[in-house]
């Protein structure tokens, strides 16, 4: 499938196979569970729930959906009344869907009552413990991926031995390399982001506000059927230092740099992180030089990434403290410069293993594996403005395959009259 294909279902060519996607993810999670000392895992974190069940978790609601996975491959899923009812109708691959009691997050907080919070937490633990007893794992160790102390205590009061680390480690290990369909989801979301970049080229001009141009891009993204849960566009002095991840009402002017950050754009849940910078008219020499430096930084790192390489070696391709312009930030160490130059894993979350960063990698290296997917990002200043460049890649046998395809050799010029 090495090439983006349509997003609709057809019978005349192979595209993303969602049944295979669900099956292979489930098999990986089950294998990691069986290789642990656990007999079951309670998954509350949205990406973990989706990885095992295939259910589209939108996030932020606070433990009103959670899933139990046992070593026998049994899956019990709890969700809100409307969601659970729809899932029973629409998700035949799940055969045990129950109504959730939200013991964490928004509902307990909104109750305004300590006794209500305790009751909700206990009821959530009770619903899970009842299912564990039905499936024969109530007397065995259970892992939980969101180690809330109150919830853990409620399980322990019922005699359950709770491990607060093993489930998260098992799921991270399952998710750190991607299946063929997961890779194609990331390729697909990259191609949709490119439709958003094209909308910027067609709609950005002097006098239009950042918010207007960003609205045009977001409209195009939604038209392609993705979930837009992040991203922003900035211009001129808002591009350096990087603005507060907000698109403003600033009017774009001739000579501006315009920077678009398509992050957390999701196709079948798989998240993008994809930057490009544009110049309003002919870029200045300083803008060209900054862009060339940022691009070279980026590709220096990309050339170092291959199976078996370690993150401490690779991060040396990123700028040192001088290249980070640490004096401007009044920074003394790399950890103070989070997000300026790094590579981070992509998948059902924006940040998954691996992380390649001078802030942690020299002292805490991990090994790169074939099938890892990541975004690699760099930035450079240019006369009180700045450029940022980023590529989305998958690690292959001998290096990386670049999933993103918007031209990167030179800054994209937007002409205007």
Coordinates of C-alpha atoms in Angstrom, one line a residue:
X1 CA 0.0 0.0 0.0
X2 CA 3.0 2.3 -0.2
X3 CA 1.2 5.3 -1.6
X4 CA -1.9 7.2 -0.4
X5 CA -5.2 5.8 -1.6
X6 CA -8.7 6.9 -1.2
X7 CA -10.5 7.1 2.1
X8 CA -13.7 5.3 1.0
X9 CA -14.3 1.6 1.0
X10 CA -13.9 -0.1 -2.4
X11 CA -13.8 -3.7 -3.6
X12 CA -11.4 -3.2 -6.5
X13 CA -8.1 -2.4 -4.6
X14 CA -6.6 -3.0 -1.2
X15 CA -6.7 0.0 1.1
X16 CA -6.5 0.3 4.9
X17 CA -8.0 -2.9 6.2
X18 CA -9.8 -1.9 9.4
X19 CA -10.6 -5.4 10.4
X20 CA -6.9 -6.4 10.1
X21 CA -6.0 -3.1 11.9
X22 CA -8.2 -4.0 14.9
X23 CA -7.1 -7.7 14.9
X24 CA -3.4 -7.0 14.8
X25 CA -3.5 -4.3 17.5
X26 CA -5.6 -6.6 19.8
X27 CA -3.1 -9.5 19.2
X28 CA -0.2 -7.3 20.1
X29 CA -1.8 -6.1 23.3
X30 CA -2.8 -9.6 24.3
X31 CA 0.7 -10.9 23.6
X32 CA 2.2 -8.2 25.9
X33 CA -0.3 -9.0 28.6
X34 CA 0.5 -12.7 28.4
X35 CA 4.2 -12.0 28.6
X36 CA 3.7 -10.0 31.9
X37 CA 2.9 -11.2 35.4
X38 CA -0.7 -9.9 35.1
X39 CA -3.8 -11.9 34.4
X40 CA -5.8 -8.8 33.3
X41 CA -5.4 -5.1 32.5
X42 CA -7.9 -2.3 33.2
X43 CA -7.4 0.3 30.4
X44 CA -8.7 3.8 31.1
X45 CA -6.4 5.9 28.9
X46 CA -8.3 6.7 25.7
X47 CA -5.5 5.6 23.2
X48 CA -5.1 2.2 25.0
X49 CA -8.9 1.7 25.0
X50 CA -9.0 2.4 21.2
X51 CA -6.0 0.2 20.5
X52 CA -7.7 -2.8 22.1
X53 CA -11.3 -2.2 21.2
X54 CA -11.3 -0.1 18.0
X55 CA -13.7 2.3 19.6
X56 CA -13.3 6.0 18.8
X57 CA -12.5 7.7 22.0
X58 CA -12.7 11.5 21.8
X59 CA -11.0 12.1 25.2
X60 CA -11.3 14.3 28.1
X61 CA -14.5 12.9 29.6
X62 CA -12.9 11.2 32.6
X63 CA -13.2 7.4 32.9
X64 CA -16.7 7.1 31.6
X65 CA -15.3 4.5 29.3
X66 CA -12.9 1.7 30.3
X67 CA -11.9 -1.7 29.2
X68 CA -10.9 -5.0 30.8
X69 CA -8.6 -7.4 28.9
X70 CA -7.8 -10.8 30.3
X71 CA -5.1 -13.3 29.3
X72 CA -7.8 -15.6 27.8
X73 CA -8.5 -12.8 25.3
X74 CA -11.8 -11.7 27.0
X75 CA -12.8 -8.1 26.5
X76 CA -15.3 -6.3 28.7
X77 CA -16.0 -2.6 27.8
X78 CA -17.9 -0.1 29.8
X79 CA -19.2 3.2 28.4
X80 CA -21.9 5.9 28.8
X81 CA -25.5 4.9 28.2
X82 CA -25.8 6.3 24.7
X83 CA -22.3 5.2 23.6
X84 CA -22.8 1.7 25.0
X85 CA -26.2 1.3 23.3
X86 CA -24.7 2.4 20.0
X87 CA -21.7 0.1 20.4
X88 CA -23.8 -2.9 21.0
X89 CA -25.5 -2.2 17.7
X90 CA -22.5 -1.1 15.6
X91 CA -19.5 -3.1 17.0
X92 CA -20.2 -6.8 16.5
X93 CA -16.5 -7.7 17.3
X94 CA -17.3 -6.7 21.0
X95 CA -19.7 -9.0 22.8
X96 CA -19.6 -7.7 26.4
X97 CA -20.5 -4.0 26.6
X98 CA -21.8 -2.6 29.9
X99 CA -22.8 0.8 31.3
X100 CA -20.0 2.7 32.9
X101 CA -19.9 4.4 36.3
X102 CA -17.4 7.3 35.9
X103 CA -15.3 7.0 39.0
X104 CA -12.6 9.5 37.8
X105 CA -12.5 12.9 36.2
X106 CA -15.4 15.2 35.3
X107 CA -18.4 13.6 36.9
X108 CA -16.9 13.0 40.4
X109 CA -15.4 16.5 40.3
X110 CA -18.7 18.1 39.3
X111 CA -20.6 16.3 42.0
X112 CA -19.2 18.7 44.6
X113 CA -19.4 16.0 47.2
X114 CA -16.7 14.0 48.8
X115 CA -19.2 11.2 49.6
X116 CA -20.4 11.2 46.0
X117 CA -16.9 11.0 44.7
X118 CA -16.2 8.0 47.0
X119 CA -19.4 6.3 45.9
X120 CA -18.6 6.7 42.2
X121 CA -15.1 5.4 42.6
X122 CA -16.3 2.4 44.6
X123 CA -19.1 1.7 42.1
X124 CA -16.6 1.8 39.2
X125 CA -14.3 -0.7 41.0
X126 CA -17.3 -2.9 41.8
X127 CA -18.4 -3.1 38.2
X128 CA -14.9 -4.2 37.1
X129 CA -14.5 -6.6 40.0
X130 CA -17.8 -8.3 39.2
X131 CA -16.6 -8.8 35.6
X132 CA -13.2 -10.1 36.8
X133 CA -15.0 -12.7 38.9
X134 CA -17.2 -13.7 36.0
X135 CA -14.1 -14.3 33.8
X136 CA -12.1 -16.0 36.6
X137 CA -9.4 -13.4 37.2
X138 CA -10.6 -11.7 40.4
X139 CA -8.0 -13.5 42.5
X140 CA -5.1 -12.7 40.1
X141 CA -2.9 -9.6 39.7
X142 CA -4.5 -6.8 37.6
X143 CA -2.7 -4.0 35.9
X144 CA -4.2 -0.5 35.6
X145 CA -2.9 2.1 33.2
X146 CA -4.2 5.2 35.1
X147 CA -3.0 4.6 38.7
X148 CA -5.5 6.7 40.6
X149 CA -4.9 6.1 44.3
X150 CA -8.6 6.2 45.3
X151 CA -9.5 3.7 42.5
X152 CA -6.5 1.4 43.4
X153 CA -7.6 1.5 47.1
X154 CA -11.2 0.5 46.1
X155 CA -9.8 -2.5 44.2
X156 CA -7.5 -3.5 47.1
X157 CA -10.5 -3.3 49.5
X158 CA -12.0 -6.1 47.3
X159 CA -8.9 -8.2 47.6
X160 CA -7.5 -7.4 44.1
X161 CA -3.7 -7.1 43.7
X162 CA -3.2 -4.0 41.6
X163 CA 0.0 -3.3 39.6
X164 CA 0.2 0.4 38.7
X165 CA 3.1 0.1 36.2
X166 CA 3.0 -3.1 34.2
X167 CA -0.2 -2.4 32.2
X168 CA 1.2 1.0 31.0
X169 CA 4.5 -0.6 30.1
X170 CA 2.8 -3.5 28.2
X171 CA 0.7 -1.1 26.2
X172 CA 3.6 1.2 25.4
X173 CA 5.5 -1.8 24.2
X174 CA 2.6 -3.0 22.0
X175 CA 2.2 0.4 20.5
X176 CA 5.8 1.5 19.9
X177 CA 6.1 -0.1 16.5
X178 CA 3.3 0.1 14.0
X179 CA 1.4 -2.4 11.8
X180 CA 1.1 -1.9 8.1
X181 CA -2.4 -0.4 8.5
X182 CA -1.3 2.0 11.2
X183 CA 1.5 3.3 9.0
X184 CA -1.0 3.8 6.2
X185 CA -3.3 5.8 8.5
X186 CA -0.4 8.1 9.2
X187 CA 0.4 8.4 5.5
X188 CA -3.2 9.2 4.9
X189 CA -3.4 11.9 7.6
X190 CA -0.2 13.4 6.2
X191 CA -1.8 13.7 2.7
X192 CA -4.8 15.4 4.2
X193 CA -2.6 17.9 6.0
X194 CA -1.1 18.7 2.6
X195 CA -4.6 19.6 1.5
X196 CA -4.6 22.0 4.4
X197 CA -1.3 23.5 3.3
X198 CA -2.7 24.0 -0.1
X199 CA -5.7 25.9 1.3
X200 CA -3.2 28.2 3.1
X201 CA -1.3 28.9 -0.2
X202 CA -4.6 29.7 -1.9
X203 CA -6.1 31.9 0.8
X204 CA -3.3 33.7 2.6
X205 CA -2.7 37.2 1.5
X206 CA -1.9 40.6 3.0
X207 CA -4.8 41.9 5.1
X208 CA -6.3 38.6 5.9
X209 CA -6.1 37.6 9.6
X210 CA -4.4 34.5 10.9
X211 CA -7.7 33.2 12.1
X212 CA -9.3 33.6 8.7
X213 CA -6.6 31.6 6.9
X214 CA -6.5 29.0 9.6
X215 CA -10.3 28.6 9.3
X216 CA -9.9 28.0 5.5
X217 CA -7.3 25.3 6.3
X218 CA -9.4 23.6 9.0
X219 CA -12.5 23.6 6.7
X220 CA -10.5 21.7 4.1
X221 CA -9.2 19.2 6.7
X222 CA -12.7 18.5 8.0
X223 CA -13.9 18.1 4.4
X224 CA -11.5 15.1 4.1
X225 CA -13.1 13.5 7.2
X226 CA -10.4 13.9 9.8
X227 CA -10.8 15.0 13.4
X228 CA -9.2 18.4 13.9
X229 CA -8.2 18.5 17.6
X230 CA -5.2 20.8 17.5
X231 CA -3.0 22.9 15.3
X232 CA -2.6 26.6 14.7
X233 CA -1.3 29.3 12.2
X234 CA 0.9 32.3 13.1
X235 CA 2.5 35.0 11.1
X236 CA 5.2 37.7 11.3
X237 CA 6.5 38.4 14.8
X238 CA 4.2 35.6 16.2
X239 CA 6.5 33.0 14.5
X240 CA 9.5 33.7 16.8
X241 CA 9.6 32.8 19.5
X242 CA 7.0 30.3 18.8
X243 CA 3.6 31.8 19.7
X244 CA 1.5 30.4 22.5
X245 CA 0.0 27.7 20.2
X246 CA -2.8 30.2 19.4
X247 CA -4.0 31.6 16.1
X248 CA -4.7 35.3 16.6
X249 CA -6.5 38.1 14.8
X250 CA -3.3 39.6 13.5
X251 CA -3.4 40.7 9.9
X252 CA -0.8 39.1 7.6
X253 CA 1.5 41.6 5.9
X254 CA 3.9 41.6 2.9
X255 CA 7.3 40.1 3.9
X256 CA 5.8 38.0 6.7
X257 CA 6.7 34.4 7.4
X258 CA 3.5 32.3 7.9
X259 CA 3.9 29.2 9.9
X260 CA 1.3 26.4 10.0
X261 CA 1.4 23.6 12.6
X262 CA -0.9 20.7 11.8
X263 CA -0.7 18.7 15.0
X264 CA -3.3 16.3 16.5
X265 CA -5.2 16.0 13.2
X266 CA -6.6 12.5 13.4
X267 CA -7.4 9.9 10.7
X268 CA -8.9 6.8 12.3
X269 CA -7.4 8.1 15.5
X270 CA -3.8 8.4 14.1
X271 CA -2.3 11.8 14.8
X272 CA -0.3 14.1 12.7
X273 CA 2.5 16.5 13.6
X274 CA 3.5 18.3 10.4
X275 CA 4.9 21.9 10.1
X276 CA 5.6 24.0 7.1
X277 CA 6.6 27.7 6.8
X278 CA 5.5 30.0 4.0
X279 CA 6.8 33.5 2.9
X280 CA 4.5 36.3 1.8
X281 CA 6.3 37.2 -1.4
X282 CA 10.0 36.8 -2.0
X283 CA 11.7 35.7 1.2
X284 CA 14.6 37.8 2.5
X285 CA 18.1 36.5 2.7
X286 CA 17.8 36.1 6.4
X287 CA 14.6 34.1 6.0
X288 CA 16.2 31.9 3.3
X289 CA 19.3 31.3 5.5
X290 CA 17.1 30.4 8.5
X291 CA 15.0 28.0 6.5
X292 CA 18.2 26.3 5.1
X293 CA 19.6 25.9 8.6
X294 CA 16.3 24.4 9.9
X295 CA 16.0 22.1 6.9
X296 CA 19.6 20.9 7.3
X297 CA 19.2 20.3 11.0
X298 CA 16.1 18.2 10.2
X299 CA 17.8 16.1 7.6
X300 CA 20.9 15.6 9.6
X301 CA 18.7 13.9 12.2
X302 CA 16.8 11.9 9.6
X303 CA 20.0 10.5 8.2
X304 CA 20.9 9.2 11.6
X305 CA 17.7 7.3 12.2
X306 CA 17.8 3.5 11.5
X307 CA 17.1 0.3 13.3
X308 CA 19.6 -0.3 16.0
X309 CA 20.7 3.3 16.4
X310 CA 20.2 4.8 19.8
X311 CA 18.5 8.1 20.7
X312 CA 21.7 9.4 22.4
X313 CA 23.5 9.1 19.1
X314 CA 20.8 10.5 17.0
X315 CA 20.1 13.6 19.1
X316 CA 23.5 14.9 18.4
X317 CA 22.1 15.9 15.0
X318 CA 20.0 18.5 16.7
X319 CA 21.5 21.9 17.4
X320 CA 23.8 22.5 20.5
X321 CA 23.0 25.2 23.0
X322 CA 24.4 27.9 20.6
X323 CA 22.2 26.5 17.8
X324 CA 19.2 26.5 20.2
X325 CA 19.9 30.2 20.8
X326 CA 19.9 29.4 24.5
X327 CA 21.2 32.9 25.3
X328 CA 18.1 34.5 23.9
X329 CA 15.9 32.2 26.1
X330 CA 18.3 32.8 29.1
X331 CA 18.5 29.0 29.3
X332 CA 21.4 26.9 30.6
X333 CA 20.4 23.3 29.8
X334 CA 18.6 21.5 27.0
X335 CA 15.7 20.4 29.2
X336 CA 14.7 24.0 29.4
X337 CA 14.0 24.1 25.7
X338 CA 11.2 21.5 25.4
X339 CA 9.7 21.2 21.9
X340 CA 12.2 23.4 20.0
X341 CA 14.2 20.6 18.4
X342 CA 13.2 17.0 18.9
X343 CA 11.6 13.9 17.4
X344 CA 8.6 12.2 19.0
X345 CA 6.6 9.1 18.2
X346 CA 3.3 9.3 16.5
X347 CA 0.3 7.0 16.7
X348 CA -3.0 7.1 18.5
X349 CA -1.4 9.8 20.6
X350 CA 0.7 12.7 19.6
X351 CA 3.6 11.6 21.8
X352 CA 4.6 8.0 21.9
X353 CA 8.0 6.3 22.0
X354 CA 10.5 7.1 20.8
X355 CA 11.6 10.6 22.0
X356 CA 14.8 11.9 20.6
X357 CA 15.9 15.0 22.4
X358 CA 19.1 16.4 23.9
X359 CA 17.1 17.1 27.1
X360 CA 16.9 13.4 28.0
X361 CA 18.4 11.1 25.4
X362 CA 22.1 11.4 26.3
X363 CA 21.5 10.0 29.7
X364 CA 18.4 7.8 29.0
X365 CA 18.9 6.3 25.5
X366 CA 16.5 3.8 23.9
X367 CA 17.0 1.8 20.7
X368 CA 15.3 2.6 17.5
X369 CA 13.3 -0.2 16.0
X370 CA 11.9 -0.9 12.5
X371 CA 8.3 0.1 12.3
X372 CA 8.5 3.1 14.7
X373 CA 6.8 6.2 13.4
X374 CA 7.7 9.7 14.5
X375 CA 7.7 13.4 13.7
X376 CA 11.0 15.2 13.5
X377 CA 10.9 19.0 14.1
X378 CA 13.3 21.9 14.0
X379 CA 13.2 25.7 14.0
X380 CA 15.4 28.7 13.4
X381 CA 15.0 32.5 13.9
X382 CA 15.1 35.1 11.1
X383 CA 15.1 38.8 12.1
X384 CA 12.4 38.6 14.8
X385 CA 10.5 36.0 12.8
X386 CA 11.1 32.3 12.6
X387 CA 10.8 29.2 10.5
X388 CA 9.8 25.7 11.5
X389 CA 10.0 22.5 9.5
X390 CA 8.9 19.0 10.3
X391 CA 8.6 15.6 8.6
X392 CA 6.5 12.5 9.5
X393 CA 8.5 9.3 9.0
X394 CA 8.5 5.6 9.5
X395 CA 11.6 3.6 10.3
X396 CA 12.4 1.0 7.7
X397 CA 15.1 -1.6 7.4
X398 CA 17.8 0.8 6.2
X399 CA 16.6 4.2 7.4
X400 CA 13.4 6.2 7.2
X401 CA 10.6 6.5 4.8
X402 CA 9.3 10.0 4.7
X403 CA 5.4 10.0 4.8
X404 CA 5.1 13.7 4.4
X405 CA 5.4 15.1 0.9
X406 CA 4.9 18.9 0.9
X407 CA 8.0 20.4 -0.8
X408 CA 10.8 21.0 1.7
X409 CA 13.9 22.0 -0.3
X410 CA 12.9 25.7 -0.3
X411 CA 10.5 27.8 1.6
X412 CA 7.1 27.8 0.0
X413 CA 6.5 31.3 -1.5
X414 CA 3.0 32.8 -1.6
X415 CA 2.8 35.5 -4.3
X416 CA 0.3 38.4 -3.9
X417 CA -0.7 41.6 -5.6

